[in-house]
mmCIF file with all atom_site columns, C-alpha atoms in Angstrom:
data_model
loop_
_atom_site.group_PDB
_atom_site.id
_atom_site.type_symbol
_atom_site.label_atom_id
_atom_site.label_alt_id
_atom_site.label_comp_id
_atom_site.label_asym_id
_atom_site.label_entity_id
_atom_site.label_seq_id
_atom_site.pdbx_PDB_ins_code
_atom_site.Cartn_x
_atom_site.Cartn_y
_atom_site.Cartn_z
_atom_site.occupancy
_atom_site.B_iso_or_equiv
_atom_site.pdbx_formal_charge
_atom_site.auth_seq_id
_atom_site.auth_comp_id
_atom_site.auth_asym_id
_atom_site.auth_atom_id
_atom_site.pdbx_PDB_model_num
ATOM 1   C CA . UNK A 1 1   ? 0.231   0.078  -0.032  1.00 0.00 ? 1   UNK A CA 1
ATOM 2   C CA . UNK A 1 2   ? 3.013   2.697  0.823   1.00 0.00 ? 2   UNK A CA 1
ATOM 3   C CA . UNK A 1 3   ? 3.922   1.918  -2.889  1.00 0.00 ? 3   UNK A CA 1
ATOM 4   C CA . UNK A 1 4   ? 0.784   3.041  -4.240  1.00 0.00 ? 4   UNK A CA 1
ATOM 5   C CA . UNK A 1 5   ? 0.783   5.755  -2.198  1.00 0.00 ? 5   UNK A CA 1
ATOM 6   C CA . UNK A 1 6   ? 4.238   6.767  -3.293  1.00 0.00 ? 6   UNK A CA 1
ATOM 7   C CA . UNK A 1 7   ? 3.496   6.467  -6.902  1.00 0.00 ? 7   UNK A CA 1
ATOM 8   C CA . UNK A 1 8   ? 0.247   8.592  -6.482  1.00 0.00 ? 8   UNK A CA 1
ATOM 9   C CA . UNK A 1 9   ? 2.195   11.233 -4.625  1.00 0.00 ? 9   UNK A CA 1
ATOM 10  C CA . UNK A 1 10  ? 4.974   11.048 -6.984  1.00 0.00 ? 10  UNK A CA 1
ATOM 11  C CA . UNK A 1 11  ? 2.189   11.781 -9.976  1.00 0.00 ? 11  UNK A CA 1
ATOM 12  C CA . UNK A 1 12  ? 0.986   14.388 -8.543  1.00 0.00 ? 12  UNK A CA 1
ATOM 13  C CA . UNK A 1 13  ? 3.965   16.157 -7.413  1.00 0.00 ? 13  UNK A CA 1
ATOM 14  C CA . UNK A 1 14  ? 5.024   15.954 -11.334 1.00 0.00 ? 14  UNK A CA 1
ATOM 15  C CA . UNK A 1 15  ? 1.865   16.909 -12.604 1.00 0.00 ? 15  UNK A CA 1
ATOM 16  C CA . UNK A 1 16  ? 1.963   20.031 -10.390 1.00 0.00 ? 16  UNK A CA 1
ATOM 17  C CA . UNK A 1 17  ? 5.193   20.980 -11.444 1.00 0.00 ? 17  UNK A CA 1
ATOM 18  C CA . UNK A 1 18  ? 4.525   21.163 -15.406 1.00 0.00 ? 18  UNK A CA 1
ATOM 19  C CA . UNK A 1 19  ? 4.579   24.871 -16.434 1.00 0.00 ? 19  UNK A CA 1
ATOM 20  C CA . UNK A 1 20  ? 1.463   23.911 -18.668 1.00 0.00 ? 20  UNK A CA 1
ATOM 21  C CA . UNK A 1 21  ? -0.480  23.253 -15.363 1.00 0.00 ? 21  UNK A CA 1
ATOM 22  C CA . UNK A 1 22  ? 0.408   26.383 -13.466 1.00 0.00 ? 22  UNK A CA 1
ATOM 23  C CA . UNK A 1 23  ? -0.569  28.186 -16.852 1.00 0.00 ? 23  UNK A CA 1
ATOM 24  C CA . UNK A 1 24  ? -3.748  26.463 -17.468 1.00 0.00 ? 24  UNK A CA 1
ATOM 25  C CA . UNK A 1 25  ? -5.125  27.207 -13.885 1.00 0.00 ? 25  UNK A CA 1
ATOM 26  C CA . UNK A 1 26  ? -4.496  30.512 -14.316 1.00 0.00 ? 26  UNK A CA 1
ATOM 27  C CA . UNK A 1 27  ? -5.517  31.565 -17.371 1.00 0.00 ? 27  UNK A CA 1
ATOM 28  C CA . UNK A 1 28  ? -8.915  29.615 -16.805 1.00 0.00 ? 28  UNK A CA 1
ATOM 29  C CA . UNK A 1 29  ? -9.499  31.239 -13.491 1.00 0.00 ? 29  UNK A CA 1
ATOM 30  C CA . UNK A 1 30  ? -8.670  34.552 -15.165 1.00 0.00 ? 30  UNK A CA 1
ATOM 31  C CA . UNK A 1 31  ? -11.008 34.153 -17.965 1.00 0.00 ? 31  UNK A CA 1
ATOM 32  C CA . UNK A 1 32  ? -13.747 33.131 -15.889 1.00 0.00 ? 32  UNK A CA 1
ATOM 33  C CA . UNK A 1 33  ? -13.317 36.010 -13.835 1.00 0.00 ? 33  UNK A CA 1
ATOM 34  C CA . UNK A 1 34  ? -13.262 38.271 -17.130 1.00 0.00 ? 34  UNK A CA 1
ATOM 35  C CA . UNK A 1 35  ? -16.338 36.333 -18.559 1.00 0.00 ? 35  UNK A CA 1
ATOM 36  C CA . UNK A 1 36  ? -18.182 38.470 -15.235 1.00 0.00 ? 36  UNK A CA 1
ATOM 37  C CA . UNK A 1 37  ? -17.108 41.414 -16.630 1.00 0.00 ? 37  UNK A CA 1
ATOM 38  C CA . UNK A 1 38  ? -18.520 41.545 -20.132 1.00 0.00 ? 38  UNK A CA 1
ATOM 39  C CA . UNK A 1 39  ? -21.645 43.396 -20.569 1.00 0.00 ? 39  UNK A CA 1
ATOM 40  C CA . UNK A 1 40  ? -23.983 41.318 -22.126 1.00 0.00 ? 40  UNK A CA 1
ATOM 41  C CA . UNK A 1 41  ? -27.377 41.849 -23.994 1.00 0.00 ? 41  UNK A CA 1
ATOM 42  C CA . UNK A 1 42  ? -29.174 39.260 -21.632 1.00 0.00 ? 42  UNK A CA 1
ATOM 43  C CA . UNK A 1 43  ? -32.209 41.538 -20.648 1.00 0.00 ? 43  UNK A CA 1
ATOM 44  C CA . UNK A 1 44  ? -31.563 40.594 -16.914 1.00 0.00 ? 44  UNK A CA 1
ATOM 45  C CA . UNK A 1 45  ? -30.099 37.110 -17.473 1.00 0.00 ? 45  UNK A CA 1
ATOM 46  C CA . UNK A 1 46  ? -26.466 38.190 -17.263 1.00 0.00 ? 46  UNK A CA 1
ATOM 47  C CA . UNK A 1 47  ? -25.762 35.948 -14.040 1.00 0.00 ? 47  UNK A CA 1
ATOM 48  C CA . UNK A 1 48  ? -27.457 33.080 -15.767 1.00 0.00 ? 48  UNK A CA 1
ATOM 49  C CA . UNK A 1 49  ? -25.183 34.179 -18.918 1.00 0.00 ? 49  UNK A CA 1
ATOM 50  C CA . UNK A 1 50  ? -22.094 34.019 -16.936 1.00 0.00 ? 50  UNK A CA 1
ATOM 51  C CA . UNK A 1 51  ? -22.714 30.857 -14.692 1.00 0.00 ? 51  UNK A CA 1
ATOM 52  C CA . UNK A 1 52  ? -23.397 28.884 -18.461 1.00 0.00 ? 52  UNK A CA 1
ATOM 53  C CA . UNK A 1 53  ? -20.047 30.054 -19.252 1.00 0.00 ? 53  UNK A CA 1
ATOM 54  C CA . UNK A 1 54  ? -18.080 29.554 -16.488 1.00 0.00 ? 54  UNK A CA 1
ATOM 55  C CA . UNK A 1 55  ? -19.020 26.226 -16.510 1.00 0.00 ? 55  UNK A CA 1
ATOM 56  C CA . UNK A 1 56  ? -18.297 25.583 -20.010 1.00 0.00 ? 56  UNK A CA 1
ATOM 57  C CA . UNK A 1 57  ? -14.636 27.069 -18.925 1.00 0.00 ? 57  UNK A CA 1
ATOM 58  C CA . UNK A 1 58  ? -14.723 24.957 -15.811 1.00 0.00 ? 58  UNK A CA 1
ATOM 59  C CA . UNK A 1 59  ? -15.286 21.779 -18.142 1.00 0.00 ? 59  UNK A CA 1
ATOM 60  C CA . UNK A 1 60  ? -13.015 22.315 -21.611 1.00 0.00 ? 60  UNK A CA 1
ATOM 61  C CA . UNK A 1 61  ? -10.034 23.397 -18.739 1.00 0.00 ? 61  UNK A CA 1
ATOM 62  C CA . UNK A 1 62  ? -10.660 19.896 -16.844 1.00 0.00 ? 62  UNK A CA 1
ATOM 63  C CA . UNK A 1 63  ? -10.843 18.009 -19.972 1.00 0.00 ? 63  UNK A CA 1
ATOM 64  C CA . UNK A 1 64  ? -7.810  19.766 -21.551 1.00 0.00 ? 64  UNK A CA 1
ATOM 65  C CA . UNK A 1 65  ? -6.157  19.606 -18.360 1.00 0.00 ? 65  UNK A CA 1
ATOM 66  C CA . UNK A 1 66  ? -6.797  15.784 -18.263 1.00 0.00 ? 66  UNK A CA 1
ATOM 67  C CA . UNK A 1 67  ? -5.434  15.225 -21.572 1.00 0.00 ? 67  UNK A CA 1
ATOM 68  C CA . UNK A 1 68  ? -2.269  16.693 -21.095 1.00 0.00 ? 68  UNK A CA 1
ATOM 69  C CA . UNK A 1 69  ? -1.422  15.814 -17.771 1.00 0.00 ? 69  UNK A CA 1
ATOM 70  C CA . UNK A 1 70  ? -2.282  11.935 -18.417 1.00 0.00 ? 70  UNK A CA 1
ATOM 71  C CA . UNK A 1 71  ? -0.804  11.799 -21.556 1.00 0.00 ? 71  UNK A CA 1
ATOM 72  C CA . UNK A 1 72  ? 2.455   13.482 -20.619 1.00 0.00 ? 72  UNK A CA 1
ATOM 73  C CA . UNK A 1 73  ? 2.668   11.456 -16.891 1.00 0.00 ? 73  UNK A CA 1
ATOM 74  C CA . UNK A 1 74  ? 2.617   8.191  -18.774 1.00 0.00 ? 74  UNK A CA 1
ATOM 75  C CA . UNK A 1 75  ? 4.494   9.210  -21.834 1.00 0.00 ? 75  UNK A CA 1
ATOM 76  C CA . UNK A 1 76  ? 7.555   10.572 -19.554 1.00 0.00 ? 76  UNK A CA 1
ATOM 77  C CA . UNK A 1 77  ? 7.166   7.601  -17.775 1.00 0.00 ? 77  UNK A CA 1
ATOM 78  C CA . UNK A 1 78  ? 7.675   5.008  -20.586 1.00 0.00 ? 78  UNK A CA 1
ATOM 79  C CA . UNK A 1 79  ? 10.065  7.234  -22.163 1.00 0.00 ? 79  UNK A CA 1
ATOM 80  C CA . UNK A 1 80  ? 12.387  7.732  -19.373 1.00 0.00 ? 80  UNK A CA 1
ATOM 81  C CA . UNK A 1 81  ? 12.568  4.156  -18.203 1.00 0.00 ? 81  UNK A CA 1
ATOM 82  C CA . UNK A 1 82  ? 10.894  4.848  -14.694 1.00 0.00 ? 82  UNK A CA 1
ATOM 83  C CA . UNK A 1 83  ? 7.503   2.794  -15.746 1.00 0.00 ? 83  UNK A CA 1
ATOM 84  C CA . UNK A 1 84  ? 9.777   -0.237 -16.580 1.00 0.00 ? 84  UNK A CA 1
ATOM 85  C CA . UNK A 1 85  ? 11.537  0.252  -13.201 1.00 0.00 ? 85  UNK A CA 1
ATOM 86  C CA . UNK A 1 86  ? 8.849   0.658  -10.848 1.00 0.00 ? 86  UNK A CA 1
ATOM 87  C CA . UNK A 1 87  ? 6.970   -2.369 -12.896 1.00 0.00 ? 87  UNK A CA 1
ATOM 88  C CA . UNK A 1 88  ? 10.311  -4.714 -12.164 1.00 0.00 ? 88  UNK A CA 1
ATOM 89  C CA . UNK A 1 89  ? 9.524   -4.051 -8.632  1.00 0.00 ? 89  UNK A CA 1
ATOM 90  C CA . UNK A 1 90  ? 6.752   -5.803 -6.846  1.00 0.00 ? 90  UNK A CA 1
ATOM 91  C CA . UNK A 1 91  ? 4.367   -3.501 -7.804  1.00 0.00 ? 91  UNK A CA 1
ATOM 92  C CA . UNK A 1 92  ? 1.623   -4.675 -10.340 1.00 0.00 ? 92  UNK A CA 1
ATOM 93  C CA . UNK A 1 93  ? 0.466   -2.912 -13.732 1.00 0.00 ? 93  UNK A CA 1
ATOM 94  C CA . UNK A 1 94  ? -2.936  -2.603 -12.235 1.00 0.00 ? 94  UNK A CA 1
ATOM 95  C CA . UNK A 1 95  ? -1.729  -0.950 -8.837  1.00 0.00 ? 95  UNK A CA 1
ATOM 96  C CA . UNK A 1 96  ? 0.962   1.441  -10.960 1.00 0.00 ? 96  UNK A CA 1
ATOM 97  C CA . UNK A 1 97  ? -1.674  2.459  -13.434 1.00 0.00 ? 97  UNK A CA 1
ATOM 98  C CA . UNK A 1 98  ? -4.797  3.110  -11.020 1.00 0.00 ? 98  UNK A CA 1
ATOM 99  C CA . UNK A 1 99  ? -1.709  5.070  -8.415  1.00 0.00 ? 99  UNK A CA 1
ATOM 100 C CA . UNK A 1 100 ? -1.391  7.268  -11.790 1.00 0.00 ? 100 UNK A CA 1
ATOM 101 C CA . UNK A 1 101 ? -4.849  7.534  -11.990 1.00 0.00 ? 101 UNK A CA 1
ATOM 102 C CA . UNK A 1 102 ? -5.383  8.777  -8.300  1.00 0.00 ? 102 UNK A CA 1
ATOM 103 C CA . UNK A 1 103 ? -2.221  11.042 -9.002  1.00 0.00 ? 103 UNK A CA 1
ATOM 104 C CA . UNK A 1 104 ? -3.969  12.645 -11.553 1.00 0.00 ? 104 UNK A CA 1
ATOM 105 C CA . UNK A 1 105 ? -7.177  12.439 -10.031 1.00 0.00 ? 105 UNK A CA 1
ATOM 106 C CA . UNK A 1 106 ? -5.399  14.519 -7.162  1.00 0.00 ? 106 UNK A CA 1
ATOM 107 C CA . UNK A 1 107 ? -4.242  17.296 -9.640  1.00 0.00 ? 107 UNK A CA 1
ATOM 108 C CA . UNK A 1 108 ? -7.107  17.786 -11.231 1.00 0.00 ? 108 UNK A CA 1
ATOM 109 C CA . UNK A 1 109 ? -8.966  17.960 -8.004  1.00 0.00 ? 109 UNK A CA 1
ATOM 110 C CA . UNK A 1 110 ? -6.513  21.081 -7.388  1.00 0.00 ? 110 UNK A CA 1
ATOM 111 C CA . UNK A 1 111 ? -7.516  22.620 -10.968 1.00 0.00 ? 111 UNK A CA 1
ATOM 112 C CA . UNK A 1 112 ? -10.889 22.071 -10.297 1.00 0.00 ? 112 UNK A CA 1
ATOM 113 C CA . UNK A 1 113 ? -10.915 23.995 -6.627  1.00 0.00 ? 113 UNK A CA 1
ATOM 114 C CA . UNK A 1 114 ? -9.095  26.682 -8.201  1.00 0.00 ? 114 UNK A CA 1
ATOM 115 C CA . UNK A 1 115 ? -11.716 27.042 -11.067 1.00 0.00 ? 115 UNK A CA 1
ATOM 116 C CA . UNK A 1 116 ? -14.631 26.953 -8.518  1.00 0.00 ? 116 UNK A CA 1
ATOM 117 C CA . UNK A 1 117 ? -12.824 29.892 -6.647  1.00 0.00 ? 117 UNK A CA 1
ATOM 118 C CA . UNK A 1 118 ? -12.724 31.718 -9.591  1.00 0.00 ? 118 UNK A CA 1
ATOM 119 C CA . UNK A 1 119 ? -16.501 30.635 -10.449 1.00 0.00 ? 119 UNK A CA 1
ATOM 120 C CA . UNK A 1 120 ? -17.329 32.006 -7.056  1.00 0.00 ? 120 UNK A CA 1
ATOM 121 C CA . UNK A 1 121 ? -15.594 35.327 -7.421  1.00 0.00 ? 121 UNK A CA 1
ATOM 122 C CA . UNK A 1 122 ? -17.294 35.282 -11.217 1.00 0.00 ? 122 UNK A CA 1
ATOM 123 C CA . UNK A 1 123 ? -20.801 34.818 -10.068 1.00 0.00 ? 123 UNK A CA 1
ATOM 124 C CA . UNK A 1 124 ? -20.052 37.328 -6.910  1.00 0.00 ? 124 UNK A CA 1
ATOM 125 C CA . UNK A 1 125 ? -19.182 39.881 -9.714  1.00 0.00 ? 125 UNK A CA 1
ATOM 126 C CA . UNK A 1 126 ? -22.331 39.245 -12.326 1.00 0.00 ? 126 UNK A CA 1
ATOM 127 C CA . UNK A 1 127 ? -24.257 42.376 -12.549 1.00 0.00 ? 127 UNK A CA 1
ATOM 128 C CA . UNK A 1 128 ? -27.833 42.940 -12.993 1.00 0.00 ? 128 UNK A CA 1
ATOM 129 C CA . UNK A 1 129 ? -29.558 44.827 -15.632 1.00 0.00 ? 129 UNK A CA 1
ATOM 130 C CA . UNK A 1 130 ? -28.797 48.010 -13.988 1.00 0.00 ? 130 UNK A CA 1
ATOM 131 C CA . UNK A 1 131 ? -25.512 47.430 -12.460 1.00 0.00 ? 131 UNK A CA 1
ATOM 132 C CA . UNK A 1 132 ? -22.041 47.468 -12.996 1.00 0.00 ? 132 UNK A CA 1
ATOM 133 C CA . UNK A 1 133 ? -18.964 45.404 -12.418 1.00 0.00 ? 133 UNK A CA 1
ATOM 134 C CA . UNK A 1 134 ? -17.919 44.426 -8.745  1.00 0.00 ? 134 UNK A CA 1
ATOM 135 C CA . UNK A 1 135 ? -14.550 46.386 -8.617  1.00 0.00 ? 135 UNK A CA 1
ATOM 136 C CA . UNK A 1 136 ? -13.699 45.220 -5.324  1.00 0.00 ? 136 UNK A CA 1
ATOM 137 C CA . UNK A 1 137 ? -14.304 41.489 -6.310  1.00 0.00 ? 137 UNK A CA 1
ATOM 138 C CA . UNK A 1 138 ? -12.057 42.272 -9.330  1.00 0.00 ? 138 UNK A CA 1
ATOM 139 C CA . UNK A 1 139 ? -9.200  43.988 -7.289  1.00 0.00 ? 139 UNK A CA 1
ATOM 140 C CA . UNK A 1 140 ? -9.448  40.998 -4.475  1.00 0.00 ? 140 UNK A CA 1
ATOM 141 C CA . UNK A 1 141 ? -8.893  38.476 -7.330  1.00 0.00 ? 141 UNK A CA 1
ATOM 142 C CA . UNK A 1 142 ? -6.196  40.074 -9.233  1.00 0.00 ? 142 UNK A CA 1
ATOM 143 C CA . UNK A 1 143 ? -4.522  40.743 -5.576  1.00 0.00 ? 143 UNK A CA 1
ATOM 144 C CA . UNK A 1 144 ? -4.553  37.150 -5.184  1.00 0.00 ? 144 UNK A CA 1
ATOM 145 C CA . UNK A 1 145 ? -3.413  36.252 -8.328  1.00 0.00 ? 145 UNK A CA 1
ATOM 146 C CA . UNK A 1 146 ? -0.490  38.705 -8.526  1.00 0.00 ? 146 UNK A CA 1
ATOM 147 C CA . UNK A 1 147 ? 0.368   37.834 -4.793  1.00 0.00 ? 147 UNK A CA 1
ATOM 148 C CA . UNK A 1 148 ? 0.588   34.164 -5.442  1.00 0.00 ? 148 UNK A CA 1
ATOM 149 C CA . UNK A 1 149 ? 2.901   34.570 -8.317  1.00 0.00 ? 149 UNK A CA 1
ATOM 150 C CA . UNK A 1 150 ? 5.173   37.179 -5.927  1.00 0.00 ? 150 UNK A CA 1
ATOM 151 C CA . UNK A 1 151 ? 5.088   34.466 -3.548  1.00 0.00 ? 151 UNK A CA 1
ATOM 152 C CA . UNK A 1 152 ? 6.279   31.607 -5.933  1.00 0.00 ? 152 UNK A CA 1
ATOM 153 C CA . UNK A 1 153 ? 8.982   34.468 -7.230  1.00 0.00 ? 153 UNK A CA 1
ATOM 154 C CA . UNK A 1 154 ? 9.964   34.825 -3.641  1.00 0.00 ? 154 UNK A CA 1
ATOM 155 C CA . UNK A 1 155 ? 10.435  31.276 -3.063  1.00 0.00 ? 155 UNK A CA 1
ATOM 156 C CA . UNK A 1 156 ? 12.144  30.424 -6.239  1.00 0.00 ? 156 UNK A CA 1
ATOM 157 C CA . UNK A 1 157 ? 14.759  33.198 -5.754  1.00 0.00 ? 157 UNK A CA 1
ATOM 158 C CA . UNK A 1 158 ? 15.565  33.001 -2.027  1.00 0.00 ? 158 UNK A CA 1
ATOM 159 C CA . UNK A 1 159 ? 14.806  29.653 -1.351  1.00 0.00 ? 159 UNK A CA 1
ATOM 160 C CA . UNK A 1 160 ? 15.694  27.970 -4.235  1.00 0.00 ? 160 UNK A CA 1
ATOM 161 C CA . UNK A 1 161 ? 11.995  26.376 -4.323  1.00 0.00 ? 161 UNK A CA 1
ATOM 162 C CA . UNK A 1 162 ? 10.216  25.370 -7.602  1.00 0.00 ? 162 UNK A CA 1
ATOM 163 C CA . UNK A 1 163 ? 8.621   27.923 -9.207  1.00 0.00 ? 163 UNK A CA 1
ATOM 164 C CA . UNK A 1 164 ? 5.345   26.203 -10.735 1.00 0.00 ? 164 UNK A CA 1
ATOM 165 C CA . UNK A 1 165 ? 4.971   23.612 -7.750  1.00 0.00 ? 165 UNK A CA 1
ATOM 166 C CA . UNK A 1 166 ? 4.841   26.976 -5.590  1.00 0.00 ? 166 UNK A CA 1
ATOM 167 C CA . UNK A 1 167 ? 2.882   29.151 -7.832  1.00 0.00 ? 167 UNK A CA 1
ATOM 168 C CA . UNK A 1 168 ? 0.262   26.104 -7.854  1.00 0.00 ? 168 UNK A CA 1
ATOM 169 C CA . UNK A 1 169 ? 0.418   25.992 -4.313  1.00 0.00 ? 169 UNK A CA 1
ATOM 170 C CA . UNK A 1 170 ? 0.173   29.756 -3.573  1.00 0.00 ? 170 UNK A CA 1
ATOM 171 C CA . UNK A 1 171 ? -2.524  30.340 -5.939  1.00 0.00 ? 171 UNK A CA 1
ATOM 172 C CA . UNK A 1 172 ? -4.886  27.943 -4.636  1.00 0.00 ? 172 UNK A CA 1
ATOM 173 C CA . UNK A 1 173 ? -3.964  29.208 -0.899  1.00 0.00 ? 173 UNK A CA 1
ATOM 174 C CA . UNK A 1 174 ? -4.114  32.952 -1.858  1.00 0.00 ? 174 UNK A CA 1
ATOM 175 C CA . UNK A 1 175 ? -7.175  32.827 -4.252  1.00 0.00 ? 175 UNK A CA 1
ATOM 176 C CA . UNK A 1 176 ? -8.791  30.356 -1.056  1.00 0.00 ? 176 UNK A CA 1
ATOM 177 C CA . UNK A 1 177 ? -8.082  33.257 1.600   1.00 0.00 ? 177 UNK A CA 1
#
């Protein structure tokens, strides 16, 4: 069982450290919040249009993230020979693939969580037919994203920690706060 959790944890960390993961998380969250700032001619149904658009972005982001992350995780393992080394140990193929799956599911859970936080910001910012954009919420979201990248830069420069992993971690934490 320890081998299962080790493979799953390593898969999770490998996926979170990819640059495409941080880019996908940041761009999808920013685009969801941007959707709530656009003026629609919805005749009073702007919050519903924002909700449907945000859910579509979340679906496409999760789908794209799953495809890119899963294909790169397995391909990198096979190309590097790590999969053969792990399978030579007393770890079966089913356990190896299931651990890879759980690591991928954990990474996608982090991606969906960040998108859900951005969806909450977007739903708060969605204006009605007579209102405007909620600028304080937009400022809080922008400060969270900029602060997350600043924390990742400081950790990378001074502490020599990986930028992408700390960027994902700080983005999730600061958007949650």
